[in-house]
mmCIF file of N, CA and C in Angstrom:
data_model
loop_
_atom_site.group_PDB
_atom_site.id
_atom_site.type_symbol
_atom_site.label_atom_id
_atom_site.label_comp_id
_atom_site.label_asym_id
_atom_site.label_seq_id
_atom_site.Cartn_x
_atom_site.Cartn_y
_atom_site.Cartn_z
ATOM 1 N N UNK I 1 -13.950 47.415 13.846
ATOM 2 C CA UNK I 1 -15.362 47.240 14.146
ATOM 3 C C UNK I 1 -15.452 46.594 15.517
ATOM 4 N N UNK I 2 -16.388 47.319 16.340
ATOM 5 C CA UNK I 2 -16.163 46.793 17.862
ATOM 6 C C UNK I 2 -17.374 47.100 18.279
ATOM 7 N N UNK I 3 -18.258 45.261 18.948
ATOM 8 C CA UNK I 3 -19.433 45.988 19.764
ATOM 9 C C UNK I 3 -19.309 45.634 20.601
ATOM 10 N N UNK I 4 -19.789 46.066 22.211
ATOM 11 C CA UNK I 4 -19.084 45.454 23.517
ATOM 12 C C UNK I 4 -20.378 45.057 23.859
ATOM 13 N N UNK I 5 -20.133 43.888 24.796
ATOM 14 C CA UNK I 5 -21.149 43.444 25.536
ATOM 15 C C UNK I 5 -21.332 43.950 27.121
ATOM 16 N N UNK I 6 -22.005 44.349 27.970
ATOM 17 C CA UNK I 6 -21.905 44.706 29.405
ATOM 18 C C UNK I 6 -22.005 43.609 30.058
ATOM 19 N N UNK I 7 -21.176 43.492 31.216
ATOM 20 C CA UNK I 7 -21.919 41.505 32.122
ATOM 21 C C UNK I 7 -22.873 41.515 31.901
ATOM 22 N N UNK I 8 -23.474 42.498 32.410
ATOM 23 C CA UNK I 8 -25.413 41.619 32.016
ATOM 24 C C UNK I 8 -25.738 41.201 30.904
ATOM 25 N N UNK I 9 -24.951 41.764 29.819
ATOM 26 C CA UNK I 9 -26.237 41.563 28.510
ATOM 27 C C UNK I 9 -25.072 39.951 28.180
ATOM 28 N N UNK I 10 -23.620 39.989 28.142
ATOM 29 C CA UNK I 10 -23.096 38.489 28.391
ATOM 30 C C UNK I 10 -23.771 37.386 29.180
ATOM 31 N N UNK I 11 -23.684 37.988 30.056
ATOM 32 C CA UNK I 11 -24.841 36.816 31.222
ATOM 33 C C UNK I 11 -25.911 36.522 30.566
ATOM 34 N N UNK I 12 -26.325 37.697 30.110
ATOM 35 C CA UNK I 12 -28.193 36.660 29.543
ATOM 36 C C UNK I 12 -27.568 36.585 28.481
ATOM 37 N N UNK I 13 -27.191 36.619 27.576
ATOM 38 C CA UNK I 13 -26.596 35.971 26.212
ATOM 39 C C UNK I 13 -25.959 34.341 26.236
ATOM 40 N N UNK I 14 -25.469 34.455 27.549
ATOM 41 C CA UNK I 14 -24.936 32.886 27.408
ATOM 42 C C UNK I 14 -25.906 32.342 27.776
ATOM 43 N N UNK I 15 -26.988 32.534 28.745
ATOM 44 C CA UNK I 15 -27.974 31.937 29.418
ATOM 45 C C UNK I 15 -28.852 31.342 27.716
ATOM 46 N N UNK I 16 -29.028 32.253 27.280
ATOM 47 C CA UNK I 16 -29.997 31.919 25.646
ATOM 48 C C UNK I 16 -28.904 31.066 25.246
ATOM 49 N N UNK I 17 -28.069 30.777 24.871
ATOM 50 C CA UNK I 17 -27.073 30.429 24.185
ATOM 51 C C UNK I 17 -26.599 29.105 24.905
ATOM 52 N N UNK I 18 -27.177 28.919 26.115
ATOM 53 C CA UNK I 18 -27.406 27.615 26.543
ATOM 54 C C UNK I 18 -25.564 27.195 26.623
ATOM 55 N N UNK I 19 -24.953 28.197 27.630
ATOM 56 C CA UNK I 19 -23.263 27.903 28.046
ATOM 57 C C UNK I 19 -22.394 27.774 26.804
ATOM 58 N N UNK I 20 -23.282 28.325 25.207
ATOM 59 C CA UNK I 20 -22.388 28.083 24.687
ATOM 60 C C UNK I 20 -22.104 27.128 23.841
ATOM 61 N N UNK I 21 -22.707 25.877 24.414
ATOM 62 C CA UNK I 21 -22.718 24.671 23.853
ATOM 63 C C UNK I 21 -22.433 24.121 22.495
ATOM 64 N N UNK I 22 -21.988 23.427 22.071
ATOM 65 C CA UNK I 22 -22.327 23.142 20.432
ATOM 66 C C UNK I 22 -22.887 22.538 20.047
ATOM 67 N N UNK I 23 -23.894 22.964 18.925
ATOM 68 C CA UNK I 23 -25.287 22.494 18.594
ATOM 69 C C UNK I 23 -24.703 20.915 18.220
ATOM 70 N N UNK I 24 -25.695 20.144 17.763
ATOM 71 C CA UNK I 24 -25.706 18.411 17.359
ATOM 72 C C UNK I 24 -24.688 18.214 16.305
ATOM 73 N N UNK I 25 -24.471 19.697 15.319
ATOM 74 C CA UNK I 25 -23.221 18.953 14.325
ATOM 75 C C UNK I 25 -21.874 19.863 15.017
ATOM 76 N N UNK I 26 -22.317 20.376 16.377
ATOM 77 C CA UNK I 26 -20.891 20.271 16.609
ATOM 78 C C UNK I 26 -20.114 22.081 16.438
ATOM 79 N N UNK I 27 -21.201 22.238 15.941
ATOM 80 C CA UNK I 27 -20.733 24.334 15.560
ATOM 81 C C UNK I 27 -21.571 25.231 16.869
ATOM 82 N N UNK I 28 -20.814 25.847 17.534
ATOM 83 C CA UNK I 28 -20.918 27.050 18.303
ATOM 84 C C UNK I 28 -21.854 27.590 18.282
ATOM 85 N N UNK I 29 -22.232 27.771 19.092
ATOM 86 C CA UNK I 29 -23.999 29.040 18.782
ATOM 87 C C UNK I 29 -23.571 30.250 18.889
ATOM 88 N N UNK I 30 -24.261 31.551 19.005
ATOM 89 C CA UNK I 30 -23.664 32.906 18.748
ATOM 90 C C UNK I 30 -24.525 33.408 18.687
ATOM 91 N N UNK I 31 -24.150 35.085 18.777
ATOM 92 C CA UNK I 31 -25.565 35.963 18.609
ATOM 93 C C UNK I 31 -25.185 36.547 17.523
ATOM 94 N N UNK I 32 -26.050 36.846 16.091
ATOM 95 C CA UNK I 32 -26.212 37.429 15.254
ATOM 96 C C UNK I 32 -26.637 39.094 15.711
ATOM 97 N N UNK I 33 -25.586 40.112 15.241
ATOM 98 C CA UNK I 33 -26.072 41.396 15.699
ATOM 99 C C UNK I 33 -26.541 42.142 14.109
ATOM 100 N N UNK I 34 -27.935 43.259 13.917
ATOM 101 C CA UNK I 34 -27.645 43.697 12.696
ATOM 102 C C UNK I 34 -28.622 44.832 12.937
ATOM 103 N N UNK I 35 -28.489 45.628 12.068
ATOM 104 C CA UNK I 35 -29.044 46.811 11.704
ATOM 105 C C UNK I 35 -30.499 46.532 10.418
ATOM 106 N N UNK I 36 -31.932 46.543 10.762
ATOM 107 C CA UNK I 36 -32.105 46.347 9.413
ATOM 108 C C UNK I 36 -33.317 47.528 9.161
ATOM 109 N N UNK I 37 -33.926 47.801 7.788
ATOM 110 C CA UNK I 37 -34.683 48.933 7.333
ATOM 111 C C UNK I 37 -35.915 48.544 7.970
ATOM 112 N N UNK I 38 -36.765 49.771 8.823
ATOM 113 C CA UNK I 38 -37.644 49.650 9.535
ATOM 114 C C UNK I 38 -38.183 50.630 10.855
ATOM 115 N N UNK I 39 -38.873 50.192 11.678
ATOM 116 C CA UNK I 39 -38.768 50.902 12.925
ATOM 117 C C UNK I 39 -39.279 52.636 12.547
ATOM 118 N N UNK I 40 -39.666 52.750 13.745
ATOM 119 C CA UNK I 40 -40.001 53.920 13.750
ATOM 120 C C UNK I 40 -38.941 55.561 13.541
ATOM 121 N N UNK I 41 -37.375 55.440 13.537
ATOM 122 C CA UNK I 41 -36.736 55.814 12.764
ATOM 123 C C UNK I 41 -36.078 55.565 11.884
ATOM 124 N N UNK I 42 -36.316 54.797 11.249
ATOM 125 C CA UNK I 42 -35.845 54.546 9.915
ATOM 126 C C UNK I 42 -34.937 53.189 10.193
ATOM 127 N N UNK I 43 -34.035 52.689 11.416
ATOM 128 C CA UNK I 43 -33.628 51.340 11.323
ATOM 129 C C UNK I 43 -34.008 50.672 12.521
ATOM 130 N N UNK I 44 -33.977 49.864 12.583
ATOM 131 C CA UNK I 44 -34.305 48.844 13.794
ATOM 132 C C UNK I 44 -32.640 47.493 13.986
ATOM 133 N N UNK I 45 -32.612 47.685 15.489
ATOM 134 C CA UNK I 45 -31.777 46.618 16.208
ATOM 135 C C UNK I 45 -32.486 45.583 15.698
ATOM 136 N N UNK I 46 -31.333 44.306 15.609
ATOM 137 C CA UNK I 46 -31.596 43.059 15.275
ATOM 138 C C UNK I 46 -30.949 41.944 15.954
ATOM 139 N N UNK I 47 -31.491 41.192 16.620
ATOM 140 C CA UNK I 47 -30.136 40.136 17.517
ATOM 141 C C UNK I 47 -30.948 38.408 16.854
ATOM 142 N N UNK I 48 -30.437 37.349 16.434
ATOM 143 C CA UNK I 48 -30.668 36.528 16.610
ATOM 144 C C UNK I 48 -29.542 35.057 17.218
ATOM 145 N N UNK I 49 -29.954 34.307 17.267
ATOM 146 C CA UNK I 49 -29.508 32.724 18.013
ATOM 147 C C UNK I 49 -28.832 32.571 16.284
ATOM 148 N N UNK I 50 -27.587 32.045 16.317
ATOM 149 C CA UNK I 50 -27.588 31.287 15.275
ATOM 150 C C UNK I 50 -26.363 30.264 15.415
ATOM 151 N N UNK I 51 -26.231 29.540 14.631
ATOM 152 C CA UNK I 51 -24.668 28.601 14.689
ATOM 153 C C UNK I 51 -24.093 28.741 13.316
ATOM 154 N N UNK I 52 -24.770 29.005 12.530
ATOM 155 C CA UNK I 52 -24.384 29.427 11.208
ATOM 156 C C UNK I 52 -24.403 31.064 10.604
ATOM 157 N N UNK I 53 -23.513 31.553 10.591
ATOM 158 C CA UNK I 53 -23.367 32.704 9.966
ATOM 159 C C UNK I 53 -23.190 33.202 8.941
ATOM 160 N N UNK I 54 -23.551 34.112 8.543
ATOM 161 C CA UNK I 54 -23.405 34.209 7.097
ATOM 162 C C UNK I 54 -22.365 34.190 6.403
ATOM 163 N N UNK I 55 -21.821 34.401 4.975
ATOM 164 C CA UNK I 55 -20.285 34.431 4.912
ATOM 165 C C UNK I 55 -19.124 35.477 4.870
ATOM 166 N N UNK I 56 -20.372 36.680 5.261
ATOM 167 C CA UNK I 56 -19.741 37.792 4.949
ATOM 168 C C UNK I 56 -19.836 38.797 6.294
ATOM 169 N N UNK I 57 -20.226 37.936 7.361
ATOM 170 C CA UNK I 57 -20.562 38.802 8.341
ATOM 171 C C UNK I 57 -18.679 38.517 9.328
ATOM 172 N N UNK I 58 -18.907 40.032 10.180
ATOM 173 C CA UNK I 58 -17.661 39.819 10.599
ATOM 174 C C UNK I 58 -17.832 39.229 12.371
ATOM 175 N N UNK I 59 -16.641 38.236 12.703
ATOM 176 C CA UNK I 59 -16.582 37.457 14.120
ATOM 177 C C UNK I 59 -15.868 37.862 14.773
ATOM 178 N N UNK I 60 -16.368 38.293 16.029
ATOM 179 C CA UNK I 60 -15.143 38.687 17.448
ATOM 180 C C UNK I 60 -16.000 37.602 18.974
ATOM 181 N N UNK I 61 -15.224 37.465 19.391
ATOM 182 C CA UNK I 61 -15.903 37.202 20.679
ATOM 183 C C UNK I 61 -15.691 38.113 21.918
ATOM 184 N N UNK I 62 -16.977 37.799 23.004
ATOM 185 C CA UNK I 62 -16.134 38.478 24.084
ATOM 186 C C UNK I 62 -17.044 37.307 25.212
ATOM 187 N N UNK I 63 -15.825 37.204 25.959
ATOM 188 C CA UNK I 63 -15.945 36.755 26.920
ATOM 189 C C UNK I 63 -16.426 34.679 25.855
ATOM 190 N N UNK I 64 -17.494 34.349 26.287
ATOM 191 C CA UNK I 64 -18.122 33.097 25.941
ATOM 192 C C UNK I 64 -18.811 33.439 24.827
ATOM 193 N N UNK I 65 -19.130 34.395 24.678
ATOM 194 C CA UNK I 65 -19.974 34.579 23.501
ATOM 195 C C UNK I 65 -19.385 35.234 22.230
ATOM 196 N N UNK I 66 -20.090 34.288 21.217
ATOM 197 C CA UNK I 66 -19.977 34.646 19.752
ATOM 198 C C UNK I 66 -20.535 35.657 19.371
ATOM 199 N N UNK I 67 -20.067 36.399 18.997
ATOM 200 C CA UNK I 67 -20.697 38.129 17.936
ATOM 201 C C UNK I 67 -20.656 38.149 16.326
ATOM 202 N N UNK I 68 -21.673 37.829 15.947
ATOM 203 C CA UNK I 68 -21.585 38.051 14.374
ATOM 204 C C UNK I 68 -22.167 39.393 14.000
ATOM 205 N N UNK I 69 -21.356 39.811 13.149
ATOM 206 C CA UNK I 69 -22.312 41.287 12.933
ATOM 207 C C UNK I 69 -22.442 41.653 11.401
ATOM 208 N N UNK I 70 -23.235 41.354 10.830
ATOM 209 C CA UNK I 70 -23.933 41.816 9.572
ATOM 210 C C UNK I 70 -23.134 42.415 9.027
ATOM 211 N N UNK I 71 -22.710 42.463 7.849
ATOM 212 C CA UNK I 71 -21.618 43.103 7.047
ATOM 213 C C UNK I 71 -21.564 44.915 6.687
ATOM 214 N N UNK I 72 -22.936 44.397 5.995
ATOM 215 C CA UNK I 72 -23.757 45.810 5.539
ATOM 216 C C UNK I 72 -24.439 46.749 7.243
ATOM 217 N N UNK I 73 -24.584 45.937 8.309
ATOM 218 C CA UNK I 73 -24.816 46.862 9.284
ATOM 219 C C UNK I 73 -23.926 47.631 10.310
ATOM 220 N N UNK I 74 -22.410 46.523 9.767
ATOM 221 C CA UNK I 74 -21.165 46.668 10.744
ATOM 222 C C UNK I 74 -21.015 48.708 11.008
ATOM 223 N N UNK I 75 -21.049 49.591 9.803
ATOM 224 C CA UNK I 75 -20.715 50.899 9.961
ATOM 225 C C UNK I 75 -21.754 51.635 11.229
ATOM 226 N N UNK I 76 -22.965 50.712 11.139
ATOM 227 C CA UNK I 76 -24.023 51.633 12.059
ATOM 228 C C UNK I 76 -23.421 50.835 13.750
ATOM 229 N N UNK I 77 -23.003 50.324 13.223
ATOM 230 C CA UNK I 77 -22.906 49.379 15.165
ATOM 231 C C UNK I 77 -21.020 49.149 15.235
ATOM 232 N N UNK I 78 -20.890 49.849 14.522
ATOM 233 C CA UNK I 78 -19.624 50.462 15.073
ATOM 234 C C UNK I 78 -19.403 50.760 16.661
ATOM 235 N N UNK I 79 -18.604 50.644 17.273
ATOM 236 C CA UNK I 79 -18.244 51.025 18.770
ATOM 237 C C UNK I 79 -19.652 50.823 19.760
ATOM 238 N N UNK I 80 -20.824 50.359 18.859
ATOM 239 C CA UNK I 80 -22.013 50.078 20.178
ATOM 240 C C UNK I 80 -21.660 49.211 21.261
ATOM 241 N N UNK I 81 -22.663 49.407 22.231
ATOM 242 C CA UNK I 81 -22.171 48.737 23.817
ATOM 243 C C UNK I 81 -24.020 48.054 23.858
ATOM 244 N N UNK I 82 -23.908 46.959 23.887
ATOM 245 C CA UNK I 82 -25.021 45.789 24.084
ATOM 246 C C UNK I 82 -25.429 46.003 25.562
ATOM 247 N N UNK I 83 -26.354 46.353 26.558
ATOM 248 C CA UNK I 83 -26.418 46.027 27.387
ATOM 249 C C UNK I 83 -27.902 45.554 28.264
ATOM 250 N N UNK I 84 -27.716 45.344 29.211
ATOM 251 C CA UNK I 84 -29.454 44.182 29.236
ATOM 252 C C UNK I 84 -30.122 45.186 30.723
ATOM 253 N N UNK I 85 -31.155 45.459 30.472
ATOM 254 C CA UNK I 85 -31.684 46.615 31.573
ATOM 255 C C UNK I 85 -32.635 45.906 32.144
ATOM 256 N N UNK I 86 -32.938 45.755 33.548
ATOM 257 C CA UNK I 86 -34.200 45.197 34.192
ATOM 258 C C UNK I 86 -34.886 45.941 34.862
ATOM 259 N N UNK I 87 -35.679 46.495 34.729
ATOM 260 C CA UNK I 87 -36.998 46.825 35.282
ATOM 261 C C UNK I 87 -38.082 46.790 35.794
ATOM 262 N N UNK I 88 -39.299 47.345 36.214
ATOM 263 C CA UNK I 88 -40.580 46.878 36.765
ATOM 264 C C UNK I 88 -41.222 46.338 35.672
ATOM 265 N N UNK I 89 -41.427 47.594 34.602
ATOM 266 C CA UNK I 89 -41.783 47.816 33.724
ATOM 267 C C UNK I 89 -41.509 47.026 32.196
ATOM 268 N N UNK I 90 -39.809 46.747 32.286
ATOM 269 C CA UNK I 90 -39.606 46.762 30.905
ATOM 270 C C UNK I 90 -38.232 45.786 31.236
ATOM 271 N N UNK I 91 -37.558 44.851 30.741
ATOM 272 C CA UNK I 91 -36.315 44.162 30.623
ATOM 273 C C UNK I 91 -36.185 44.095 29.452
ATOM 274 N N UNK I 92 -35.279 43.772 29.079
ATOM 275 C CA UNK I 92 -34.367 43.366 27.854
ATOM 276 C C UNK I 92 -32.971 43.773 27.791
ATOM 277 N N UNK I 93 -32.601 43.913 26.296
ATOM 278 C CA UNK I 93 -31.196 44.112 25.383
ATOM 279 C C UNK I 93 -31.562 45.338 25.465
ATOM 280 N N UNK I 94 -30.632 46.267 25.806
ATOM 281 C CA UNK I 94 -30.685 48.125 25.157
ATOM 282 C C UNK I 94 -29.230 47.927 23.993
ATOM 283 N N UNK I 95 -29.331 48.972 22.968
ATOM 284 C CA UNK I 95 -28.518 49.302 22.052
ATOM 285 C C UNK I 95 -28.018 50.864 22.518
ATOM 286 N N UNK I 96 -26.574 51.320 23.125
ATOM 287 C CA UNK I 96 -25.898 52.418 23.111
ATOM 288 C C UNK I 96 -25.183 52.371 22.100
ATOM 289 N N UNK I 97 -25.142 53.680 20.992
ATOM 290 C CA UNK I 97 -24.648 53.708 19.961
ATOM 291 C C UNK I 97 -24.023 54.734 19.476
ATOM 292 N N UNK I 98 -22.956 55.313 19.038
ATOM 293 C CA UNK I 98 -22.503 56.422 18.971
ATOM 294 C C UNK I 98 -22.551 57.093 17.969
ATOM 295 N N UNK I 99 -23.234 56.398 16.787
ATOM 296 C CA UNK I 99 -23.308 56.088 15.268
ATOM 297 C C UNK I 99 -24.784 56.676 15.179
ATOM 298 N N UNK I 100 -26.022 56.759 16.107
ATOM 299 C CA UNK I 100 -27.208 56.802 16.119
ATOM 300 C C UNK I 100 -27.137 58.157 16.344
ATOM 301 N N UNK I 101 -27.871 59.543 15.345
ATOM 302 C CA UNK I 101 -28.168 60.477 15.595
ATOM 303 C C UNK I 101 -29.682 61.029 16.303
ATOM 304 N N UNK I 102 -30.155 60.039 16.071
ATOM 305 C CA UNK I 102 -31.341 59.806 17.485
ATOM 306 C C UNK I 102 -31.870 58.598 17.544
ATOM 307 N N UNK I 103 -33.151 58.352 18.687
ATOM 308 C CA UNK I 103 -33.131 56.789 18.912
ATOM 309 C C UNK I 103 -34.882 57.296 19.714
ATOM 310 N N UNK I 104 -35.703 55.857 19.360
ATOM 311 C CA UNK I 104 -36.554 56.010 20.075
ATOM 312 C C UNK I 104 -37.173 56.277 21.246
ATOM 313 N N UNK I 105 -37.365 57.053 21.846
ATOM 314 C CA UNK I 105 -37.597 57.010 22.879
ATOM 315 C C UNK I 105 -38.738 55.988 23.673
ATOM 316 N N UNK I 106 -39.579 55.720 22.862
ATOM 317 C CA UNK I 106 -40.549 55.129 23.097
ATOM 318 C C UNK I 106 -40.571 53.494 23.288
ATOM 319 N N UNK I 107 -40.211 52.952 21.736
ATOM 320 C CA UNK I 107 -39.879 51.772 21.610
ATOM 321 C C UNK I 107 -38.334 51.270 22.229
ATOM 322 N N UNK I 108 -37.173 52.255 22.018
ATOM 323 C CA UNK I 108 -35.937 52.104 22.526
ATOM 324 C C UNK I 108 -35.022 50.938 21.393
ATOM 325 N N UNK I 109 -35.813 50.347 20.428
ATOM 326 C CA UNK I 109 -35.052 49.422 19.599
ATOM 327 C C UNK I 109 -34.925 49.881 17.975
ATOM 328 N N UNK I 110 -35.368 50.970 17.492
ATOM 329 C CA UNK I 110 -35.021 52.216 16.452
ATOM 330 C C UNK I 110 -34.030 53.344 16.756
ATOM 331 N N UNK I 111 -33.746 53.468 15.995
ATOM 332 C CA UNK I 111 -32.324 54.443 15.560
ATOM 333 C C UNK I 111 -32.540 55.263 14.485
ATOM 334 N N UNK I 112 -32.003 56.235 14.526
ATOM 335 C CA UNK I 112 -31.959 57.241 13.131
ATOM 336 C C UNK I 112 -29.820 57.322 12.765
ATOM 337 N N UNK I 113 -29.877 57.205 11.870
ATOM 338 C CA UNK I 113 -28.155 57.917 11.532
ATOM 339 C C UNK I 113 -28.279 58.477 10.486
ATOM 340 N N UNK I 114 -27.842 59.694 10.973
ATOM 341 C CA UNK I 114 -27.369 60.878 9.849
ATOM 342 C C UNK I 114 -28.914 61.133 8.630
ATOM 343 N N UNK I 115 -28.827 61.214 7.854
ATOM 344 C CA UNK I 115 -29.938 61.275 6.786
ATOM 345 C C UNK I 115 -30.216 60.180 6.553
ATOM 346 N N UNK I 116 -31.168 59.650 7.302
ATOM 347 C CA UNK I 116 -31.857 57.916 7.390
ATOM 348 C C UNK I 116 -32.555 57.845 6.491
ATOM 349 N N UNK I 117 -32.077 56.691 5.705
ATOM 350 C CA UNK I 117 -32.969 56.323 4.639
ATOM 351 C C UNK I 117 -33.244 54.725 4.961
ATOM 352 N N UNK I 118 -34.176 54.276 4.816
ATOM 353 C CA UNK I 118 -35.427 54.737 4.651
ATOM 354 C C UNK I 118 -35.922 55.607 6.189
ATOM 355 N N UNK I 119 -37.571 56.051 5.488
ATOM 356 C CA UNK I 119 -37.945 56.956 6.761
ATOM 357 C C UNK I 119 -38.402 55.996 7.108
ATOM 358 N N UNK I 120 -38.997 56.624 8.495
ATOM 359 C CA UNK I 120 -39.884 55.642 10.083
ATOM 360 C C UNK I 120 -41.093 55.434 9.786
ATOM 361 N N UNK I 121 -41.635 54.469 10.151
ATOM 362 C CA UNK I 121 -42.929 54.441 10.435
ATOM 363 C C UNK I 121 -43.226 54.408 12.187
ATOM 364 N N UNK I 122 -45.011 55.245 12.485
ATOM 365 C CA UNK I 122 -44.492 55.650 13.730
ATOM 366 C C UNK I 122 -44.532 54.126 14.621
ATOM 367 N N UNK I 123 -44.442 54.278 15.816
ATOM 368 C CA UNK I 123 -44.280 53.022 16.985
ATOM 369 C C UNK I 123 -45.388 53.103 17.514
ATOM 370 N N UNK I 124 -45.915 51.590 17.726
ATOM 371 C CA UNK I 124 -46.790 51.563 18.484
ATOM 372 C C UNK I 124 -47.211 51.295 19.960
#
C-alpha cells in the first residue's frame, strides 16, 4: 500500500502540521488519508490533522510527514500521488489515482471505482 506525496503537497502538509511538532502529550501529528461514501461519484477524498490514529489504519511516512490511511479505504488509494495545485482560481490537495475509474471533473475531490457503490449525488 503506497500513497506518495509531491513537494508541494509535503510542503503544505508540514506547514498544517506545524514542522511536525509533537502535540502537548508528546505524540506526532500526521495526516489522516481516507476514502469515504459520498460525493458526487459515489466516494469522496478525505484528509484530516490528527495525532491519534486509529488502530487499524496503516503508517508510512514520507519525508516529515505522517500518513495514516484508513484501513477499509487503503484498496481505493492504493499507489495514489497527493499533490497540492495553485491557481488563480482554485488551490488545494488534488488526488491522482489509478484505482479511480472516473473522477469529478467539477468538484475534483469524488471518485468513482469500478461499480461504485454507493451512487453520487450531483455537485454543487
Amino acid at each position: 500500500m503506497t500513497v506518495t506525496l509531491s513537494e508541494k503537497a509535503e510542503f503544505h502538509l508540514r506547514a498544517l502540521l506545524g514542522g511536525s511538532a509533537p502535540d502537548a502529550n508528546g505524540a506526532t501529528k500526521g495526516v489522516r488519508i481516507s476514502v469515504k461514501n459520498g460525493g458526487c461519484s459515489g466516494y469522496e477524498y478525505a484528509m484530516d490533522i490528527t495525532s491519534k490514529p486509529q488502530p487499524d489504519d496503516l503508517v508510512t511516512q514520507q519525508g516529515k510527514v505522517l500518513i495514516y490511511v484508513d484501513a477499509k479505504s487503503a484498496p481505493l488509494l492504493d499507489e495514489v500521488v497527493v499533490d497540492f495545485v495553485e491557481g488563480v482560481m482554485e488551490s488545494g490537495f488534488k488526488f491522482i489515482n489509478p484505482n479511480a475509474t472516473d473522477n469529478c471533473s467539477g468538484c475534483g475531490k469524488s471518485l468513482k471505482a469500478g461499480d461504485s457503490r454507493p451512487t453520487g449525488v450531483p455537485c454543487s
